Short mmCIF file of C-alpha atoms in Angstrom, two decimals:
data_model
loop_
_atom_site.label_atom_id
_atom_site.label_comp_id
_atom_site.label_asym_id
_atom_site.label_seq_id
_atom_site.Cartn_x
_atom_site.Cartn_y
_atom_site.Cartn_z
CA MET A 157 0.00 0.00 0.00
CA GLY A 158 1.53 3.31 -1.09
CA GLN A 159 1.65 6.67 0.66
CA ASN A 160 -1.63 8.61 0.80
CA THR A 161 -1.38 11.28 3.47
CA THR A 162 -4.82 12.82 2.84
CA LEU A 163 -6.64 9.51 3.28
CA ALA A 164 -4.53 8.72 6.35
CA ILE A 165 -5.55 12.01 8.00
CA ILE A 166 -9.25 11.41 7.25
CA LEU A 167 -9.05 7.93 8.78
CA VAL A 168 -7.43 9.26 11.96
CA VAL A 169 -10.04 12.02 12.31
CA VAL A 170 -12.78 9.36 12.24
CA GLY A 171 -10.71 7.17 14.56
CA SER A 172 -10.28 10.03 17.05
CA PHE A 173 -14.07 10.36 17.30
CA CYS A 174 -14.40 6.60 17.88
CA TYR A 175 -11.76 6.83 20.61
CA ALA A 176 -13.53 9.72 22.37
CA LEU A 177 -16.85 7.86 22.25
CA SER A 178 -15.14 4.71 23.52
CA ALA A 179 -13.70 6.62 26.48
CA SER A 180 -17.15 7.94 27.38
CA PHE A 181 -18.68 4.44 27.34
CA GLN A 182 -15.89 2.79 29.33
CA HIS A 183 -15.59 5.59 31.88
CA ARG A 184 -19.32 5.43 32.67
CA ALA A 185 -19.13 1.63 32.97
CA ILE A 186 -16.24 1.82 35.44
CA LYS A 187 -17.84 4.62 37.46
CA ARG A 188 -20.77 2.30 38.16
CA LYS A 189 -18.31 0.05 40.02
CA VAL A 190 -16.36 2.82 41.76
CA HIS A 191 -18.99 5.54 42.06
CA ARG A 192 -17.24 7.55 44.78
CA ASN A 193 -13.55 6.68 44.78
CA GLU A 194 -12.43 9.51 47.03
CA GLU A 195 -9.27 7.64 48.04
CA LYS A 196 -8.31 7.30 44.34
CA ARG A 197 -7.60 3.60 44.81
CA PRO A 198 -6.68 1.53 41.74
CA LEU A 199 -9.39 -0.60 40.18
CA GLY A 200 -9.22 -4.11 41.66
CA PHE A 201 -8.97 -7.20 39.47
CA ARG A 202 -12.42 -8.51 40.48
CA ALA A 203 -14.08 -5.14 39.83
CA PHE A 204 -12.24 -4.93 36.51
CA LEU A 205 -13.54 -8.36 35.43
CA GLN A 206 -17.08 -7.36 36.38
CA THR A 207 -16.74 -4.13 34.44
CA VAL A 208 -15.41 -5.66 31.21
CA THR A 209 -18.46 -7.93 30.96
CA SER A 210 -20.92 -5.02 30.93
CA ARG A 211 -22.53 -4.07 27.63
CA ARG A 212 -21.47 -0.45 27.96
CA TRP A 213 -17.80 -1.34 28.47
CA LEU A 214 -17.88 -3.85 25.60
CA ALA A 215 -19.44 -1.23 23.31
CA GLY A 216 -16.54 1.04 24.20
CA ALA A 217 -14.10 -1.78 23.45
CA VAL A 218 -15.62 -2.25 19.98
CA LEU A 219 -15.26 1.48 19.27
CA LEU A 220 -11.68 1.38 20.55
CA GLY A 221 -10.98 -1.53 18.21
CA ILE A 222 -12.39 0.40 15.25
CA SER A 223 -10.21 3.37 16.19
CA ALA A 224 -7.12 1.13 16.37
CA ILE A 225 -7.83 -0.46 12.98
CA LEU A 226 -8.27 2.94 11.34
CA GLN A 227 -5.01 4.11 12.90
CA ILE A 228 -3.10 1.04 11.68
CA ILE A 229 -4.38 1.61 8.14
CA ALA A 230 -3.41 5.28 8.41
CA LEU A 231 0.09 4.35 9.57
CA SER A 232 0.51 2.23 6.45
CA LEU A 233 -0.31 5.32 4.37
CA ALA A 234 1.69 8.08 6.11
CA PRO A 235 4.53 8.68 8.61
CA VAL A 236 3.76 8.36 12.33
CA SER A 237 4.76 12.02 12.84
CA VAL A 238 1.85 12.96 10.54
CA VAL A 239 -0.72 10.42 11.73
CA GLN A 240 -0.42 10.52 15.50
CA PRO A 241 -0.85 14.29 16.14
CA VAL A 242 -4.28 14.18 14.46
CA GLY A 243 -5.41 11.99 17.35
CA LEU A 244 -5.27 15.13 19.50
CA LEU A 245 -8.74 15.87 18.11
CA ALA A 246 -10.14 13.15 20.39
CA PHE A 247 -10.22 15.64 23.25
CA PRO A 248 -12.41 18.26 21.55
CA TRP A 249 -14.63 15.36 20.45
CA SER A 250 -14.79 14.25 24.10
CA ILE A 251 -15.84 17.72 25.24
CA LEU A 252 -18.63 17.81 22.65
CA ILE A 253 -19.80 14.31 23.62
CA GLN A 254 -19.86 15.21 27.32
CA ALA A 255 -21.80 18.39 26.56
CA ARG A 256 -24.41 16.32 24.72
CA LEU A 257 -24.64 13.75 27.52
CA HIS A 258 -25.12 16.42 30.18
CA HIS A 259 -27.45 18.64 28.12
CA GLN A 260 -24.93 21.48 28.39
CA ARG A 261 -24.41 24.29 25.93
CA ILE A 262 -20.88 24.75 24.64
CA ARG A 263 -19.67 27.88 26.40
CA ARG A 264 -17.85 30.54 24.43
CA ARG A 265 -14.51 29.88 26.13
CA VAL A 266 -14.86 26.16 25.48
CA GLY A 267 -15.71 26.83 21.84
CA LEU A 268 -12.65 29.05 21.46
CA ALA A 269 -10.42 26.42 23.07
CA VAL A 270 -11.81 23.71 20.78
CA THR A 271 -11.22 25.96 17.76
CA LEU A 272 -7.65 26.65 18.92
CA THR A 273 -6.93 22.94 19.38
CA VAL A 274 -8.41 21.89 16.04
CA GLY A 275 -6.78 24.75 14.13
CA ALA A 276 -3.33 24.24 15.68
CA THR A 277 -3.53 20.47 15.14
CA ALA A 278 -4.49 20.97 11.50
CA ALA A 279 -1.62 23.43 10.98
CA PHE A 280 0.87 21.09 12.67
CA THR A 281 -0.32 18.16 10.54
CA VAL A 282 -0.04 20.13 7.29
CA GLN A 283 3.47 21.29 8.19
CA SER A 284 4.49 17.76 9.16
CA ALA A 285 3.02 16.29 5.97
CA LEU A 286 4.88 18.81 3.79
CA HIS A 287 8.21 17.69 5.27
CA ALA A 288 7.47 13.99 5.70
CA VAL A 289 9.89 11.39 4.38
CA PRO A 290 8.43 8.66 2.14
CA ARG A 291 10.01 5.82 4.15
CA SER A 292 11.35 5.41 7.68
CA ASP A 293 15.02 4.76 8.38
CA LEU A 294 14.55 1.53 10.32
CA ASN A 295 17.32 0.43 12.69
CA GLY A 296 16.77 -2.45 15.11
CA VAL A 297 19.06 -1.12 17.82
CA ARG A 298 17.44 2.34 17.81
CA VAL A 299 13.97 0.74 17.89
CA ALA A 300 14.91 -1.35 20.95
CA ILE A 301 16.55 1.54 22.81
CA GLY A 302 13.64 3.89 22.09
CA ALA A 303 11.11 1.30 23.28
CA ALA A 304 13.11 0.60 26.46
CA VAL A 305 13.18 4.30 27.36
CA VAL A 306 9.40 4.57 26.99
CA TYR A 307 8.83 1.40 29.05
CA LEU A 308 10.95 2.79 31.90
CA LEU A 309 9.04 6.08 31.84
CA THR A 310 5.76 4.16 31.86
CA LEU A 311 6.88 2.12 34.87
CA ALA A 312 7.69 5.31 36.76
CA PHE A 313 4.29 6.83 35.95
CA GLY A 314 2.53 3.61 36.97
CA LEU A 315 4.24 3.58 40.37
CA LEU A 316 3.37 7.23 40.91
CA GLY A 317 -0.21 6.58 39.80
CA ALA A 318 -0.56 3.83 42.40
CA HIS A 319 1.24 5.53 45.29
CA GLY A 320 1.61 9.22 44.42
CA PRO A 321 -0.51 12.23 45.47
CA LYS A 322 -4.23 11.42 45.19
CA HIS A 323 -5.16 14.43 43.06
CA TRP A 324 -2.50 13.49 40.48
CA ARG A 325 -3.28 9.77 40.20
CA CYS A 326 -5.76 9.98 37.32
CA LEU A 327 -3.36 12.09 35.27
CA LEU A 328 -0.39 9.84 36.09
CA TRP A 329 -2.20 6.59 35.25
CA SER A 330 -3.60 7.90 31.97
CA SER A 331 -0.34 9.59 30.94
CA GLY A 332 1.54 6.33 31.54
CA GLY A 333 -0.94 4.45 29.38
CA ALA A 334 -0.74 7.18 26.74
CA MET A 335 3.04 6.79 26.56
CA LEU A 336 2.52 3.16 25.61
CA TYR A 337 -0.17 4.11 23.07
CA GLY A 338 2.29 6.52 21.46
CA LEU A 339 4.95 3.82 21.44
CA GLU A 340 2.46 1.33 20.00
CA ALA A 341 1.75 3.63 17.06
CA ALA A 342 5.47 4.04 16.41
CA LEU A 343 6.10 0.29 16.69
CA VAL A 344 3.24 -0.47 14.29
CA LYS A 345 4.82 1.95 11.81
CA SER A 346 8.18 0.23 12.36
CA LEU A 347 6.56 -3.15 11.77
CA ILE A 348 4.86 -2.03 8.56
CA ASP A 349 8.09 -0.61 7.14
CA PHE A 350 10.05 -3.67 8.28
CA ILE A 351 7.68 -6.09 6.52
CA ARG A 352 7.95 -4.03 3.34
CA LYS A 353 11.74 -4.14 3.32
CA VAL A 354 12.94 -7.59 4.40
CA ASN A 355 12.15 -11.29 4.52
CA TRP A 356 10.44 -10.91 7.85
CA MET A 357 9.16 -14.41 8.66
CA HIS A 358 12.47 -15.54 10.18
CA SER A 359 13.54 -12.22 11.68
CA PRO A 360 13.95 -11.99 15.49
CA LEU A 361 13.26 -8.23 15.30
CA LEU A 362 9.78 -8.79 13.87
CA TRP A 363 8.74 -11.19 16.63
CA THR A 364 10.28 -8.94 19.26
CA ILE A 365 8.18 -6.02 17.99
CA LEU A 366 5.04 -8.20 17.95
CA ILE A 367 5.61 -9.29 21.57
CA ALA A 368 6.26 -5.68 22.58
CA LEU A 369 3.02 -4.63 20.86
CA ALA A 370 0.98 -7.30 22.64
CA LEU A 371 2.38 -6.56 26.10
CA GLY A 372 2.22 -2.82 25.53
CA SER A 373 -1.42 -2.93 24.44
CA LEU A 374 -2.50 -4.91 27.50
CA THR A 375 -0.54 -2.69 29.89
CA ALA A 376 -1.75 0.54 28.26
CA GLY A 377 -5.36 -0.63 28.41
CA TRP A 378 -5.02 -1.51 32.09
CA MET A 379 -3.48 1.86 32.95
CA ILE A 380 -6.17 3.78 31.08
CA GLN A 381 -8.88 1.90 33.00
CA GLN A 382 -7.13 2.90 36.23
CA GLY A 383 -7.29 6.48 35.01
CA PHE A 384 -11.06 6.13 34.51
CA ALA A 385 -11.37 4.70 38.03
CA THR A 386 -9.49 7.57 39.68
CA GLY A 387 -10.77 10.62 37.80
CA PRO A 388 -12.97 12.13 35.07
CA SER A 389 -12.90 10.90 31.49
CA GLU A 390 -11.99 14.38 30.23
CA ILE A 391 -8.69 14.20 32.15
CA VAL A 392 -7.99 10.73 30.78
CA VAL A 393 -8.71 11.68 27.17
CA GLY A 394 -6.93 15.02 27.54
CA SER A 395 -3.74 13.53 28.95
CA THR A 396 -3.85 10.71 26.40
CA THR A 397 -4.23 13.04 23.44
CA ILE A 398 -1.31 15.18 24.60
CA THR A 399 1.14 12.49 25.69
CA SER A 400 0.59 9.92 22.94
CA PRO A 401 1.39 12.27 20.01
CA VAL A 402 4.43 13.69 21.83
CA ILE A 403 5.87 10.19 22.34
CA ALA A 404 4.98 9.04 18.81
CA VAL A 405 6.34 12.12 17.05
CA THR A 406 9.53 12.13 19.15
CA TYR A 407 10.01 8.43 18.41
CA GLY A 408 9.30 8.95 14.72
CA ILE A 409 11.85 11.75 14.44
CA ALA A 410 14.54 10.40 16.79
CA VAL A 411 14.27 6.65 16.08
CA LEU A 412 12.67 6.26 12.65
CA GLY A 413 14.41 9.24 11.04
CA GLU A 414 11.18 10.94 9.93
CA GLY A 415 12.63 14.40 10.56
CA ARG A 416 15.35 14.18 7.93
CA LEU A 417 13.67 16.75 5.67
CA LEU A 418 12.87 19.24 8.46
CA ASP A 419 14.70 22.56 8.36
CA VAL A 420 14.95 24.96 11.30
CA PRO A 421 12.02 27.27 10.31
CA ALA A 422 9.72 24.28 9.76
CA ALA A 423 10.73 22.71 13.07
CA VAL A 424 10.16 25.97 14.97
CA THR A 425 6.75 26.39 13.32
CA MET A 426 5.76 22.83 14.24
CA VAL A 427 6.82 23.36 17.86
CA LEU A 428 4.74 26.56 17.97
CA PHE A 429 1.62 24.86 16.58
CA ALA A 430 2.12 21.90 18.92
CA ALA A 431 2.35 24.27 21.89
CA LEU A 432 -0.88 26.00 20.81
CA ALA A 433 -2.68 22.66 20.47
CA VAL A 434 -1.50 21.53 23.90
CA THR A 435 -2.55 24.89 25.35
CA GLY A 436 -6.03 24.37 23.93
CA VAL A 437 -6.26 20.93 25.52
CA VAL A 438 -5.04 22.22 28.90
CA VAL A 439 -7.60 25.05 28.80
CA LEU A 440 -10.37 22.56 27.99
CA THR A 441 -9.29 20.32 30.86
CA ARG A 442 -9.45 23.25 33.30
CA LEU A 443 -12.81 24.46 32.01
CA ASP A 444 -14.62 21.13 32.01
CA LYS A 445 -13.16 18.94 34.72
CA SER A 446 -16.33 19.35 36.82
CA TRP A 447 -18.53 17.53 34.28
CA ASP A 448 -17.60 14.22 35.86
CA GLU A 449 -19.76 15.08 38.86
CA ARG A 450 -22.89 16.00 36.90
CA PRO A 451 -25.74 13.58 36.17
CA VAL A 452 -25.64 12.03 32.71
CA LEU A 453 -28.22 10.64 30.36
CA ARG A 454 -28.91 6.95 30.92
#
């Protein structure tokens, strides 16, 4: 499958909506089990098993699967540094979904923040696409080192999420899971490029990446559910949509060599647009964190 950046971006936009809707379903399912978790305790294994059998949680899982499939297809069509930042749109989608669930009007400040996030993300994506390389520079050693660094960071965030300050636990859990999601996207891109280039059936690198993907997906999913159990879905989606693109783009540029065509003005412009997009997400998080306490439609 050849490069088609426009189609890849469209697929990720649709996937970001599916992810936001999935988060809403799964968060509401988990909150039924931990309605008032004032101590911010992690979700127990028994409660988790009870939650994952509910129709609402399973509906969220289906939507999450659709989002993942769309992202994988997009990664086969464009560089990870182009695809992953578009996922930032999941947070504005989440705000709109929560407003609908709670029968709330979109306030002017919220609308401006959504516009800022969408506009900055679009500008970043266009700039990234204009300077994207057609193929990654795949190196097994760099892939392994990059993955190990992300795993160590994730471990640190998981420990802090379990034992750190209570008011930070939701953010820490979800950010740790988001790091793995960002790594997963980069590893999928590595896998796609690797299969295209070599006789992969007998390659240890291929099976190592597959094992890393499987373990990373399970761990990321678990950490995100802990985020839902210890805080509002807007915080989970917001931290995920910030952290995941940062990890994926950094990995794509530093490990996969996707920044080879970037010059200084383009890089500075991309950093500026990324900062604006992150600012929009932070503003939205501050404006709407109280929605978690409001009654929702059943």
